[in-house]
PDB file of C-alpha atoms in Angstrom:
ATOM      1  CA  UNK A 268    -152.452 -66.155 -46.467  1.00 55.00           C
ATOM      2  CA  UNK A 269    -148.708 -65.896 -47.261  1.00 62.00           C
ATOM      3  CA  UNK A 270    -149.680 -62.184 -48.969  1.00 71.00           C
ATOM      4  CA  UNK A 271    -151.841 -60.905 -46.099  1.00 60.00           C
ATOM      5  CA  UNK A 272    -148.835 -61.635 -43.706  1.00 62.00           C
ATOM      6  CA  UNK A 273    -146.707 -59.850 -45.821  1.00 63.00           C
ATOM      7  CA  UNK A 274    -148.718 -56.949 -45.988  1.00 60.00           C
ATOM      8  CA  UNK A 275    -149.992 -56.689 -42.933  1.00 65.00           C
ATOM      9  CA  UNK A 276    -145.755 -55.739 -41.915  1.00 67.00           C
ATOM     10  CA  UNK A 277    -145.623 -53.079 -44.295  1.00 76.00           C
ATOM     11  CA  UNK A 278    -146.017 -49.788 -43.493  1.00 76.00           C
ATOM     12  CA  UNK A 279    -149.064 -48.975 -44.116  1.00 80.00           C
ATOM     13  CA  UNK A 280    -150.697 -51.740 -42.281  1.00 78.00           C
ATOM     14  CA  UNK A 281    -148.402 -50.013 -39.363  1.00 81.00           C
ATOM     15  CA  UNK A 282    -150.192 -46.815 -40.106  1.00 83.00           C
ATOM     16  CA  UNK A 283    -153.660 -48.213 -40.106  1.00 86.00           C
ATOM     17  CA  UNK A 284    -153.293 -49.971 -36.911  1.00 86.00           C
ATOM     18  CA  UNK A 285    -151.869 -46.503 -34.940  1.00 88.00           C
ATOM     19  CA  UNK A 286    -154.714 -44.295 -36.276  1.00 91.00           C
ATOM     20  CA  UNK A 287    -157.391 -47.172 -35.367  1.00 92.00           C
ATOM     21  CA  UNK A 288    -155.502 -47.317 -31.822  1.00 92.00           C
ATOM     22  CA  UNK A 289    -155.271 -43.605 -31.611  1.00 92.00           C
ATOM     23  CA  UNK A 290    -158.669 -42.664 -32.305  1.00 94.00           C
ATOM     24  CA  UNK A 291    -159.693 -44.323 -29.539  1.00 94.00           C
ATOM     25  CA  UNK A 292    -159.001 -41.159 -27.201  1.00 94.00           C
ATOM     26  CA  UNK A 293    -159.733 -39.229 -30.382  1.00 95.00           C
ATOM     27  CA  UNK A 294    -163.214 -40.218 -30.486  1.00 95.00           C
ATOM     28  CA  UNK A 295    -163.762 -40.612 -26.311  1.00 96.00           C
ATOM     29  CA  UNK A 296    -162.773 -36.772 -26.666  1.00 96.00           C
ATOM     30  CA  UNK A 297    -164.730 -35.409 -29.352  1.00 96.00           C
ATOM     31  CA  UNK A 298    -168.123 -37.308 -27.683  1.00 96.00           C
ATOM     32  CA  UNK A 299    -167.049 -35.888 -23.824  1.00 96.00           C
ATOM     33  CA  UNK A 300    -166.888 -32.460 -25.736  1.00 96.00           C
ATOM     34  CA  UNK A 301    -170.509 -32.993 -27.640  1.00 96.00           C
ATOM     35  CA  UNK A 302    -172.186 -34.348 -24.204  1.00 95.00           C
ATOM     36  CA  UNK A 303    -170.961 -30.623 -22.263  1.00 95.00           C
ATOM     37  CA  UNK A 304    -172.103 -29.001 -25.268  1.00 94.00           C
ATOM     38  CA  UNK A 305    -175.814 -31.133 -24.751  1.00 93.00           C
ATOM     39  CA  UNK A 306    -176.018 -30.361 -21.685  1.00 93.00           C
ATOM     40  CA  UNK A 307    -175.271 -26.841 -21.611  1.00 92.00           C
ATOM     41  CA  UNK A 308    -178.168 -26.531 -24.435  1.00 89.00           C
ATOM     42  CA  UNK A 309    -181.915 -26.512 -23.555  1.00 83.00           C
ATOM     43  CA  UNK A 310    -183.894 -29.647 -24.837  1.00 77.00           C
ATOM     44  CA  UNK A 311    -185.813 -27.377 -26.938  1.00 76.00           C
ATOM     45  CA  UNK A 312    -183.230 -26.002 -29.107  1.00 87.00           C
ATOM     46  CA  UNK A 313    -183.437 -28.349 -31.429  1.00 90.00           C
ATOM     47  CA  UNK A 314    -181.363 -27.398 -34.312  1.00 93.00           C
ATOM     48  CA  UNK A 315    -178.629 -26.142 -31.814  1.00 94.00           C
ATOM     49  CA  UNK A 316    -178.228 -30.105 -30.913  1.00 94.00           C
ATOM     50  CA  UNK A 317    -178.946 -31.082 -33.842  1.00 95.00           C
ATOM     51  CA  UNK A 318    -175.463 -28.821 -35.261  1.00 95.00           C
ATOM     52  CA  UNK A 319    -173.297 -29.536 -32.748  1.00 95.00           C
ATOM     53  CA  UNK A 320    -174.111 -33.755 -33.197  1.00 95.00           C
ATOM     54  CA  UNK A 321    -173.699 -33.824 -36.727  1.00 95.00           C
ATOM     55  CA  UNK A 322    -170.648 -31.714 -36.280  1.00 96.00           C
ATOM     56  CA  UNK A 323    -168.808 -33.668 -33.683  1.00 96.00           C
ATOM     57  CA  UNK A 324    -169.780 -37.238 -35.938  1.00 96.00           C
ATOM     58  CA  UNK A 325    -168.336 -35.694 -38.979  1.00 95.00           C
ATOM     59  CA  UNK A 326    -165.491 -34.466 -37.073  1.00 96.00           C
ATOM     60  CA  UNK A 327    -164.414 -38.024 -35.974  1.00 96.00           C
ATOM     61  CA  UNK A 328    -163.785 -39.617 -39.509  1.00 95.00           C
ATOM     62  CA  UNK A 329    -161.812 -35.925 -40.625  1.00 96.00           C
ATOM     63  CA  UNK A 330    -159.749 -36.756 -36.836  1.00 94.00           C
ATOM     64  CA  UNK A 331    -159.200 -40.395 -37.911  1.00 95.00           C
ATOM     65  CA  UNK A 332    -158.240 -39.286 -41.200  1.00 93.00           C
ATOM     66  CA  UNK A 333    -155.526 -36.531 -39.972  1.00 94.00           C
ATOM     67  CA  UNK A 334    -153.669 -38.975 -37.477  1.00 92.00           C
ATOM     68  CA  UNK A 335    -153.444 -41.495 -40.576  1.00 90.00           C
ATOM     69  CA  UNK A 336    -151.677 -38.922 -42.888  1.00 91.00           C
ATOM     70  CA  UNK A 337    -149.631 -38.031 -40.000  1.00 90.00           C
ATOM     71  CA  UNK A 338    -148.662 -41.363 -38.816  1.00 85.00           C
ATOM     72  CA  UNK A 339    -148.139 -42.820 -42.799  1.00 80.00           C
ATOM     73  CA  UNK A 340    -144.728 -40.898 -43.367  1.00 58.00           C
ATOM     74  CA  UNK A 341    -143.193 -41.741 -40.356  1.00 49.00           C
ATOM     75  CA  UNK A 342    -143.641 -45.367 -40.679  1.00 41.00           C
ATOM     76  CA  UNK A 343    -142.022 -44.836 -44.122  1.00 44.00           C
ATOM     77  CA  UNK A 344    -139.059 -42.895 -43.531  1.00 45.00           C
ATOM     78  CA  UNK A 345    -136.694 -45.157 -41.905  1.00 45.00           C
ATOM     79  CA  UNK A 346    -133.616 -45.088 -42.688  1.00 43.00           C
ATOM     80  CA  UNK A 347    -131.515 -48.096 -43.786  1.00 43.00           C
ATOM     81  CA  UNK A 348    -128.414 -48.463 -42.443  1.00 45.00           C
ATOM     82  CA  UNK A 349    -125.820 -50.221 -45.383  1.00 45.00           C
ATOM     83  CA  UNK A 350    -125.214 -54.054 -44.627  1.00 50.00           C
ATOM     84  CA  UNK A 351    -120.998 -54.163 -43.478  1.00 53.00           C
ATOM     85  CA  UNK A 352    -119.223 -56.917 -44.891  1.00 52.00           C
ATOM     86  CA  UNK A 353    -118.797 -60.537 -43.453  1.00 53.00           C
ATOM     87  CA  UNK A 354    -115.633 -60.330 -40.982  1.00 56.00           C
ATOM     88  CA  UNK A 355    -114.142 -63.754 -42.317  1.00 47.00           C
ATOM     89  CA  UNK A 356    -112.102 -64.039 -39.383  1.00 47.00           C
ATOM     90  CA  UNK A 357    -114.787 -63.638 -36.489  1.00 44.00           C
ATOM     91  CA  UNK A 358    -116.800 -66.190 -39.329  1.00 48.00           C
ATOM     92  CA  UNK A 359    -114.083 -68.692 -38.886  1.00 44.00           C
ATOM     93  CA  UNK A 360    -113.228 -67.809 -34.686  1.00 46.00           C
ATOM     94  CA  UNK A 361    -116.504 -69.315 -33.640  1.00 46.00           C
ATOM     95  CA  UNK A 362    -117.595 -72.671 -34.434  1.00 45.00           C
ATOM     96  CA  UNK A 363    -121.379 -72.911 -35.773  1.00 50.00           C
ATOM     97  CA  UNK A 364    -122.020 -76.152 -33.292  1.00 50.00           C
ATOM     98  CA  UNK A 365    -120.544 -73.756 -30.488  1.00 48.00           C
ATOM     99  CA  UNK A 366    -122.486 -70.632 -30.908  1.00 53.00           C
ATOM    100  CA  UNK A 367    -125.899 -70.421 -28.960  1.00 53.00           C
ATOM    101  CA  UNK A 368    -129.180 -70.769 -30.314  1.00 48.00           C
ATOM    102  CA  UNK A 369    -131.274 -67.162 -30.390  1.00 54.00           C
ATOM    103  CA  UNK A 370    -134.108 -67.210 -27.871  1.00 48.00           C
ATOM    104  CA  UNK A 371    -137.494 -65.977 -29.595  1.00 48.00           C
ATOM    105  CA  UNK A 372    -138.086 -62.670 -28.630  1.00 45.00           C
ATOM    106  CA  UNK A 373    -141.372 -62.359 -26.297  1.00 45.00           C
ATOM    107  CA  UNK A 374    -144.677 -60.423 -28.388  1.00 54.00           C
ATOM    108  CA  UNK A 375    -145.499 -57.468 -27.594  1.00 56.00           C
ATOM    109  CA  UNK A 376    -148.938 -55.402 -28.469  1.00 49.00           C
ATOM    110  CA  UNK A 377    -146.283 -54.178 -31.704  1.00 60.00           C
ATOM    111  CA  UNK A 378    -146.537 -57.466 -32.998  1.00 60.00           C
ATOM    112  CA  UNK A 379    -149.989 -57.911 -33.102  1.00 65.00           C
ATOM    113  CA  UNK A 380    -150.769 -54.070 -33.989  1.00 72.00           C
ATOM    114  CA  UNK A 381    -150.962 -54.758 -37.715  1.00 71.00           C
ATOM    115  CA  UNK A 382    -153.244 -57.024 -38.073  1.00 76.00           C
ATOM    116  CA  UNK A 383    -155.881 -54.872 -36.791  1.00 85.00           C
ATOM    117  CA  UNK A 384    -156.021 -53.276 -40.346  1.00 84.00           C
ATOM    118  CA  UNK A 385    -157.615 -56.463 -41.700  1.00 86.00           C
ATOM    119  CA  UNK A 386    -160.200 -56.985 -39.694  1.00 89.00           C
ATOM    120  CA  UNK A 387    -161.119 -53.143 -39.663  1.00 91.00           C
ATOM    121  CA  UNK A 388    -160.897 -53.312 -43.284  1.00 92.00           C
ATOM    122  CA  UNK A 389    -163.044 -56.536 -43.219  1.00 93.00           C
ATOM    123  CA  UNK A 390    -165.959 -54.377 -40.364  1.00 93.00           C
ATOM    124  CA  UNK A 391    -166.118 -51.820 -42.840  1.00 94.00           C
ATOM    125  CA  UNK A 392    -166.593 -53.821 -45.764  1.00 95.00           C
ATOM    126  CA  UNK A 393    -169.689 -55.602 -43.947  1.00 95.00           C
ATOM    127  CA  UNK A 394    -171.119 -52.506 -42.591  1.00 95.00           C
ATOM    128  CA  UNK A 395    -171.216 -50.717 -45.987  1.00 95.00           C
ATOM    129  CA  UNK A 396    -172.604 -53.787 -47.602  1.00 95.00           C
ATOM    130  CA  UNK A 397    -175.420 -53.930 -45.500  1.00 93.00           C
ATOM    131  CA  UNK A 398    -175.965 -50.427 -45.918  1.00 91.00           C
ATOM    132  CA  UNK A 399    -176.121 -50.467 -49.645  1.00 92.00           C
ATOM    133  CA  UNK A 400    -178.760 -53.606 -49.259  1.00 92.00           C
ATOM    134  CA  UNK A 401    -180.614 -51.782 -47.148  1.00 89.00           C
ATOM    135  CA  UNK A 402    -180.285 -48.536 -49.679  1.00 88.00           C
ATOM    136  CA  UNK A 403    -182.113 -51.432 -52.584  1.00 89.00           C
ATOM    137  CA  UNK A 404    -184.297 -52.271 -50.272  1.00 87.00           C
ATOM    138  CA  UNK A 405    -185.873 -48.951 -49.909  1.00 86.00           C
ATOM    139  CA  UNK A 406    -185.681 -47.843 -53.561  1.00 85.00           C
ATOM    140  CA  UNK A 407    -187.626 -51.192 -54.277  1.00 87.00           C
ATOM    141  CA  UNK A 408    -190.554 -49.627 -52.413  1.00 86.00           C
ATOM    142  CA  UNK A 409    -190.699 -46.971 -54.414  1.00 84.00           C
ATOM    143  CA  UNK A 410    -191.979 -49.171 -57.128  1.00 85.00           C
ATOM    144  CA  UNK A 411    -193.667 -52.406 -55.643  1.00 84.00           C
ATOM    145  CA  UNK A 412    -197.099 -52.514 -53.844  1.00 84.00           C
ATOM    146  CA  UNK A 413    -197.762 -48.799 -54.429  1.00 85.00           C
ATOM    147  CA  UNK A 414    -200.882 -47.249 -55.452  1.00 88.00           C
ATOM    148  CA  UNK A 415    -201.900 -43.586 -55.907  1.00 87.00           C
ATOM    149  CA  UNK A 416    -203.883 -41.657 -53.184  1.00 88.00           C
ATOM    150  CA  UNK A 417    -207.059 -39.969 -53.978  1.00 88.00           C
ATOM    151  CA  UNK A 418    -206.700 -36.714 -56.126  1.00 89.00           C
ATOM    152  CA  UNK A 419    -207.174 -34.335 -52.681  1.00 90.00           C
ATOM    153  CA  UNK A 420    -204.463 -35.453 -50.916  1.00 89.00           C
ATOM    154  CA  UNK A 421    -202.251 -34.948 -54.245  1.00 89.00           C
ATOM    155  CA  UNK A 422    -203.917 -31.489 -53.754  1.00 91.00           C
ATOM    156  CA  UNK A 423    -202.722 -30.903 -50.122  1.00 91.00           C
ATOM    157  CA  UNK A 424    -199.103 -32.000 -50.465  1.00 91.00           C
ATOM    158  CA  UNK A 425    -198.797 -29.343 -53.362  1.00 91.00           C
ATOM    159  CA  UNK A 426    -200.557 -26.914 -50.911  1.00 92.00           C
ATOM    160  CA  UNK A 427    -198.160 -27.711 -48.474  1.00 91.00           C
ATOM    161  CA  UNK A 428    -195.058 -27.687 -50.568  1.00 92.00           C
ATOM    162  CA  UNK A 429    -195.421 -23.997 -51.503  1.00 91.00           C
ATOM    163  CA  UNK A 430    -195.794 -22.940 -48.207  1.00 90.00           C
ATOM    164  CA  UNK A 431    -192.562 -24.660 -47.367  1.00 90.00           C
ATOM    165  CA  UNK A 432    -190.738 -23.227 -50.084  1.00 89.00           C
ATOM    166  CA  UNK A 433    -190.354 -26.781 -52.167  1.00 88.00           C
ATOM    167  CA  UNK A 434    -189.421 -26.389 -55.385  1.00 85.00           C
ATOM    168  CA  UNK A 435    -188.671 -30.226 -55.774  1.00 85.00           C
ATOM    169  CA  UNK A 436    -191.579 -32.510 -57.238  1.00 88.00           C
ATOM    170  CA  UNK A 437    -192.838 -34.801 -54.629  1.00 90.00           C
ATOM    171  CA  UNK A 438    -194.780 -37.907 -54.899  1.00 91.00           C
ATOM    172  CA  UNK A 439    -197.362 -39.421 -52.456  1.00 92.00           C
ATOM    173  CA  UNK A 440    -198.221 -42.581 -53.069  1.00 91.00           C
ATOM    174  CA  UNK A 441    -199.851 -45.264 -50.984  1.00 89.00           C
ATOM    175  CA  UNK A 442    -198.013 -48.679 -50.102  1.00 87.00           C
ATOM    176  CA  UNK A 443    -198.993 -52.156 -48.896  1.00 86.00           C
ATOM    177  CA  UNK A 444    -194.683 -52.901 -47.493  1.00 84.00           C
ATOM    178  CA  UNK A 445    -194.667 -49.855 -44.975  1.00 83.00           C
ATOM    179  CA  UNK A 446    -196.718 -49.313 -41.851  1.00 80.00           C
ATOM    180  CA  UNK A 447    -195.306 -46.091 -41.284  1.00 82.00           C
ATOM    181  CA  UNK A 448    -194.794 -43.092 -43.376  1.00 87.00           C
ATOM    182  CA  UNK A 449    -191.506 -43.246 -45.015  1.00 88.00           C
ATOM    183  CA  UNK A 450    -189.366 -40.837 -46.801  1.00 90.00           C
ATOM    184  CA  UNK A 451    -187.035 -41.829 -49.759  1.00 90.00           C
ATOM    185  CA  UNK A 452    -184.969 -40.159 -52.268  1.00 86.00           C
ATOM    186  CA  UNK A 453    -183.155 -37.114 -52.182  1.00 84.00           C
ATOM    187  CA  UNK A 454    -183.326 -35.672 -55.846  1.00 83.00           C
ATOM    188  CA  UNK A 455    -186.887 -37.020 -56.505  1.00 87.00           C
ATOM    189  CA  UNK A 456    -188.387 -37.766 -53.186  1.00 91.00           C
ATOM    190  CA  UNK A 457    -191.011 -40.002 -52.814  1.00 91.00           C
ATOM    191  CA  UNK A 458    -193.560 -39.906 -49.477  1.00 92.00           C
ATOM    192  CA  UNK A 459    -194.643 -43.627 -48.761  1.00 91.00           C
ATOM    193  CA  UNK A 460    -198.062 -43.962 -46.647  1.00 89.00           C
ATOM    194  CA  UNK A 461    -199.161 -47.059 -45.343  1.00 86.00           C
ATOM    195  CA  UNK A 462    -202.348 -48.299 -46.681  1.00 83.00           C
ATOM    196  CA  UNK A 463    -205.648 -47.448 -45.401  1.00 81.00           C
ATOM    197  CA  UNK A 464    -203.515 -44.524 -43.243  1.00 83.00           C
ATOM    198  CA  UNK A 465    -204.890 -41.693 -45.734  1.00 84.00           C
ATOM    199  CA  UNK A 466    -208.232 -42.760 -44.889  1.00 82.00           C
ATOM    200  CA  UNK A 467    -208.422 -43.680 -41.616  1.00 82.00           C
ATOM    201  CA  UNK A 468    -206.705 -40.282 -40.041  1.00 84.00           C
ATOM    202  CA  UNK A 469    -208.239 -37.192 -39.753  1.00 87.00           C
ATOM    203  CA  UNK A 470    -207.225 -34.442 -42.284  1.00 86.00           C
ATOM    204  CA  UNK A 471    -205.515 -32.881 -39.487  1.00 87.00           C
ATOM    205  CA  UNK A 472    -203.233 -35.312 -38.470  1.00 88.00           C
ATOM    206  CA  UNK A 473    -202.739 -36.152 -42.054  1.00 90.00           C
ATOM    207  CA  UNK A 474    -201.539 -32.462 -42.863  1.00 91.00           C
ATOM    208  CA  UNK A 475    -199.205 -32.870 -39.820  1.00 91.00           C
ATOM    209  CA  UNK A 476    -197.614 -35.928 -41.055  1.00 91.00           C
ATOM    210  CA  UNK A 477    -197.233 -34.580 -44.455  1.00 93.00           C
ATOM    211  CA  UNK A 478    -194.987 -31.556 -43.241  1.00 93.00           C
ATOM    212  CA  UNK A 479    -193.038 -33.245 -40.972  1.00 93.00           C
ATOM    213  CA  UNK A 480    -191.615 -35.442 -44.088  1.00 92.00           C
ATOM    214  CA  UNK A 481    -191.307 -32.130 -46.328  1.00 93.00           C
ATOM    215  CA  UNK A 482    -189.771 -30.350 -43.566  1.00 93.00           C
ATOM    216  CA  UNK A 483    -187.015 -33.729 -44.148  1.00 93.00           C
ATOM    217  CA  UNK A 484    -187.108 -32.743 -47.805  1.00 92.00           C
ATOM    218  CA  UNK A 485    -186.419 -29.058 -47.236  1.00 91.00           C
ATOM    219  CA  UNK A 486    -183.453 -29.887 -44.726  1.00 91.00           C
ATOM    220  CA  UNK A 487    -181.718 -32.229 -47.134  1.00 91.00           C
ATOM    221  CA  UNK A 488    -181.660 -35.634 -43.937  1.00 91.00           C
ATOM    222  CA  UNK A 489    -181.747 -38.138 -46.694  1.00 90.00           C
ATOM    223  CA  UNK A 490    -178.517 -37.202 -47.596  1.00 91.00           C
ATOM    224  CA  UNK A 491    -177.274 -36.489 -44.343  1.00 92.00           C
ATOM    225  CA  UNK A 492    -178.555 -39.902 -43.291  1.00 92.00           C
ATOM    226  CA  UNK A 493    -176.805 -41.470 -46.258  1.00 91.00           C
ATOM    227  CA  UNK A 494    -173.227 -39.213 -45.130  1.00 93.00           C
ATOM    228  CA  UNK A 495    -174.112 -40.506 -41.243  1.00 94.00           C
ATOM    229  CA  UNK A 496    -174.291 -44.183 -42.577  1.00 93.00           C
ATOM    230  CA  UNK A 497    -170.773 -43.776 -44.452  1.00 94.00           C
ATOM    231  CA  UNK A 498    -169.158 -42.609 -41.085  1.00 96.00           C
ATOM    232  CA  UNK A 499    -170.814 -45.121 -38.673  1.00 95.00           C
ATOM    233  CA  UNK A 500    -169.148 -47.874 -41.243  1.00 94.00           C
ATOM    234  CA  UNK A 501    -166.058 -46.230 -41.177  1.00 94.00           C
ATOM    235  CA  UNK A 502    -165.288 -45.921 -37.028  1.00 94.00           C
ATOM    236  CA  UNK A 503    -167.498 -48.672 -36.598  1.00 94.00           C
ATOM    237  CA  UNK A 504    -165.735 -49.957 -33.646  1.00 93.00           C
ATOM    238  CA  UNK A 505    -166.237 -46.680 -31.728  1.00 95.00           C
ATOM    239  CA  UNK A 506    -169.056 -47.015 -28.938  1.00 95.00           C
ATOM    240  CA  UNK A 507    -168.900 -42.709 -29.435  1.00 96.00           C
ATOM    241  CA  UNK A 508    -169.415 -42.764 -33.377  1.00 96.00           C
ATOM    242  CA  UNK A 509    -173.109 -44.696 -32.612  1.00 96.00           C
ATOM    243  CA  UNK A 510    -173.977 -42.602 -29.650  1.00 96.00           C
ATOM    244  CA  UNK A 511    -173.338 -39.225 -31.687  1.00 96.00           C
ATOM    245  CA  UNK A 512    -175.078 -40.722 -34.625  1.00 95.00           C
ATOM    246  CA  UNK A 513    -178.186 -41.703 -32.573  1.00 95.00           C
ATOM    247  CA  UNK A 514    -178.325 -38.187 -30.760  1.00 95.00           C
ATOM    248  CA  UNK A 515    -178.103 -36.354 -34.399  1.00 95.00           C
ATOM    249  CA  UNK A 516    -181.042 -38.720 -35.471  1.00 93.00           C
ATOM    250  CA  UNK A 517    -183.017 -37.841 -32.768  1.00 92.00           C
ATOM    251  CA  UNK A 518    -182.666 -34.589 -32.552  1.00 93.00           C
ATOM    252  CA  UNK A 519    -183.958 -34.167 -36.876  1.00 94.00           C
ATOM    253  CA  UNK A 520    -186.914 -35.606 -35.842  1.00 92.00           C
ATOM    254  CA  UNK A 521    -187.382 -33.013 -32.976  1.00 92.00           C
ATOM    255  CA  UNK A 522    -186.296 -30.155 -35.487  1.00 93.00           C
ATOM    256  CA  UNK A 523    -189.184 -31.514 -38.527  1.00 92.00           C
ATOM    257  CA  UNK A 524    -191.558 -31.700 -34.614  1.00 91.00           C
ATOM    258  CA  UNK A 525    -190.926 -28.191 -34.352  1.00 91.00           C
ATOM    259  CA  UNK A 526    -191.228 -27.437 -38.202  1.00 92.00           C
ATOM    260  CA  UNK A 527    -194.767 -28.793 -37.760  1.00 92.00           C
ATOM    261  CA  UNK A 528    -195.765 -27.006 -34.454  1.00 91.00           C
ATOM    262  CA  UNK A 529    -194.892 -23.955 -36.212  1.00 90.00           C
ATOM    263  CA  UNK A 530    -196.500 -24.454 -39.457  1.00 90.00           C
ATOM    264  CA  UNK A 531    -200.124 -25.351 -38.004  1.00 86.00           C
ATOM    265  CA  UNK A 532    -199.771 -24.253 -33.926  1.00 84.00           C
ATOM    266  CA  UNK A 533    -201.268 -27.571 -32.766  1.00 81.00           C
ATOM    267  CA  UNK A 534    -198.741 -29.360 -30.096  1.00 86.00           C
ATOM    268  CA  UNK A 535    -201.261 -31.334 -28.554  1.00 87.00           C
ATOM    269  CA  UNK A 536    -202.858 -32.480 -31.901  1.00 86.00           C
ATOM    270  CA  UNK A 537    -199.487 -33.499 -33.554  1.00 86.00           C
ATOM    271  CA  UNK A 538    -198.835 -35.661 -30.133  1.00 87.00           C
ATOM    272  CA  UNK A 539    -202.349 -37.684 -30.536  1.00 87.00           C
ATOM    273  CA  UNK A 540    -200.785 -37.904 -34.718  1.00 85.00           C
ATOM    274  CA  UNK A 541    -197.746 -39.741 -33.305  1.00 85.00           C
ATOM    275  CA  UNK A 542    -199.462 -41.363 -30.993  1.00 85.00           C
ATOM    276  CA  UNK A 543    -201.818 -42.934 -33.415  1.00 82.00           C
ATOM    277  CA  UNK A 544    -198.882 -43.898 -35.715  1.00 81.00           C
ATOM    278  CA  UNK A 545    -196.803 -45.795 -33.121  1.00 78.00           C
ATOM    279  CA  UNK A 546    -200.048 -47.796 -32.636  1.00 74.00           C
ATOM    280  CA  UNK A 547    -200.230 -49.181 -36.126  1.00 70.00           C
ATOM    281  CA  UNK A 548    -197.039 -49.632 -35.708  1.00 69.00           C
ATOM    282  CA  UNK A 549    -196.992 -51.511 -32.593  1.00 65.00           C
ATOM    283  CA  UNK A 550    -200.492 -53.369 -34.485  1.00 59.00           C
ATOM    284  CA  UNK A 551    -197.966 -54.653 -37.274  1.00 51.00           C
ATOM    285  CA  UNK A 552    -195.056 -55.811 -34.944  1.00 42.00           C
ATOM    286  CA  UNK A 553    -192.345 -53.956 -37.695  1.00 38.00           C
ATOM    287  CA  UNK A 554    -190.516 -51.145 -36.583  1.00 35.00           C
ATOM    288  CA  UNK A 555    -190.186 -48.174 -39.135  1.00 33.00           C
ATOM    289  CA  UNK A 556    -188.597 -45.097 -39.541  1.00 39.00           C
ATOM    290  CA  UNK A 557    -188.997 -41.025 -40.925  1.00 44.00           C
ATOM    291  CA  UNK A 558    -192.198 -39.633 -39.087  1.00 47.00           C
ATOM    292  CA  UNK A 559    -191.824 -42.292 -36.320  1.00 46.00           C
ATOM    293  CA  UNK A 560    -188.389 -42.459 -36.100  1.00 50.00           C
ATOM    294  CA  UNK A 561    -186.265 -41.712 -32.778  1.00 54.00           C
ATOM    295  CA  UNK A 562    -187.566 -42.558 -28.923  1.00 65.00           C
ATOM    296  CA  UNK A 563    -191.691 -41.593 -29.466  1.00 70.00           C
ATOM    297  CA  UNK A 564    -192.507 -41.342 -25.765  1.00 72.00           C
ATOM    298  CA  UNK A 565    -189.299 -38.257 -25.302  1.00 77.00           C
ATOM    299  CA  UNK A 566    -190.752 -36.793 -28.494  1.00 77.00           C
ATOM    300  CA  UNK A 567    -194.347 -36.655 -27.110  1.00 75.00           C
ATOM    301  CA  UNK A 568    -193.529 -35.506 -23.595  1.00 77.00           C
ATOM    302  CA  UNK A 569    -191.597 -32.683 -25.520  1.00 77.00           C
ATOM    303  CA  UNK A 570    -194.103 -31.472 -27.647  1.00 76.00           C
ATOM    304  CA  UNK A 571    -196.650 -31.376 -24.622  1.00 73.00           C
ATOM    305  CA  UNK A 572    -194.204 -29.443 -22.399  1.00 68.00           C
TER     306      UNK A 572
END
């Protein structure tokens, strides 16, 4: 306890709390700035949205990071002023049971400034650890409950990978944890479908599903999920950081949507696929994420409009 008060008055501790204080404004900005730039864009440009979010949230850690390096030196480069020597005769003028007793000064918001790096340091040590569980917890499903699919669905996902332009081996494999098609991995991606889904869906609405999570493998979101996790951990005290994050999420799913329409013309029929999926998902009482990720109902209305 002794060492975390004594660093917590150093200068760096100083520095920490500023740039946490300062990006307060910092962020407020950068998220009134993405919400003209939303609503000067039309709800169907997509990727347009989907730029300017992941823009402005990747913006906000470089911001948080500037204002640090600018606020570390000056915390650092105070001059000391030499200690004079004792005056023995002003020592010896006043009597120590005369002279008064010093009054505490009254705290401030200065005092209590530093120890705001702690606790940010201890947020962003909880935020990333559940984040790398959760990262296990998906790459365990790549390898438990799993079974292959039959040989012409194998067939159809290579089909559908050269017309995409995937060079990238993907896998398609059945699985008895997810009730939702799931994506995972980034080098060697792995499509998860829920048991029984492959045969219970018509080939149509199969195909549809099947692009939309190439179209995520062709536009690199499990990384950019991954980067959007390390900033949300970061400026996790940020009400802005979660909004911009949620807006960028939502509007992938609308851009792999319109990857889909495009690829197979069929608004209407890839509406009744998502449809179908949020109802074995609603069946199972689990939420999931990839094909039915983001606010279902919005996405539906905008592929019907």
């Amino acid at each position: 306890m002794n060492t975390l008060a004594a660093w917590v008055h150093t200068p760096v501790a100083q520095g920490v709390g500023w740039a946490l204080v300062h990006f307060l404004w910092e962020g407020a900005a950068l998220a009134a700035v993405l919400a003209a730039v939303l609503f000067l864009l039309r709800p169907s440009s997509a990727r347009a949205r989907y730029a300017a979010a992941c823009l402005t949230l990747f913006a906000m850690p470089l911001a948080f990071a500037i204002t640090l390096l600018v606020l570390l030196p000056s915390h650092q480069t105070e001059t000391a002023t030499a200690p004079r020597p004792p005056n023995a005769v002003a020592q010896f003028s006043v009597l120590p049971s005369l002279q008064p007793a010093p009054t505490p000064a009254p705290r401030t918001f200065r005092d209590f400034l530093p120890w705001l790096a702690p606790c940010w340091f201890l947020g962003v040590a909880f935020f990333y650890a559940r984040g790398l569980a959760a990262w296990f917890g998906a790459r365990r499903l790549r390898y438990r409950g799993i079974c292959a699919p039959p040989p012409r669905f194998s067939r159809c996902l290579t089909q559908l990978c050269a017309r995409l332009r995937l060079s990238r081996p993907v896998r398609l494999v059945e699985s008895c944890f997810t009730d939702a098609p799931v994506l995972i991995g980034c080098l060697r991606p792995v499509i998860l479908m829920p048991l029984g889904c492959l045969a219970n869906l018509p080939a149509g609405q199969i195909e549809c599903v099947l692009i939309h999570e190439l179209a995520h493998i062709r536009r690199h979101d499990y990384l950019v999920n991954l980067l959007q996790g390390f900033v949300e951990g970061l400026l996790f005290y940020h009400p802005a950081v979660w909004w911009a994050s949620r807006v960028a999420r939502e509007e992938r799913e609308n851009c792999c949507d319109d990857v889909v329409v495009e690829l197979t013309g069929e608004a209407r029929v890839y509406a009744a696929t998502l449809a179908a999926l949020e109802h074995r998902r609603a069946l199972a009482l689990q939420a999931a994420v990839a094909a039915t990720g983001g606010s279902l109902m919005k996405r539906i209305r905008r592929l019907l409009t």
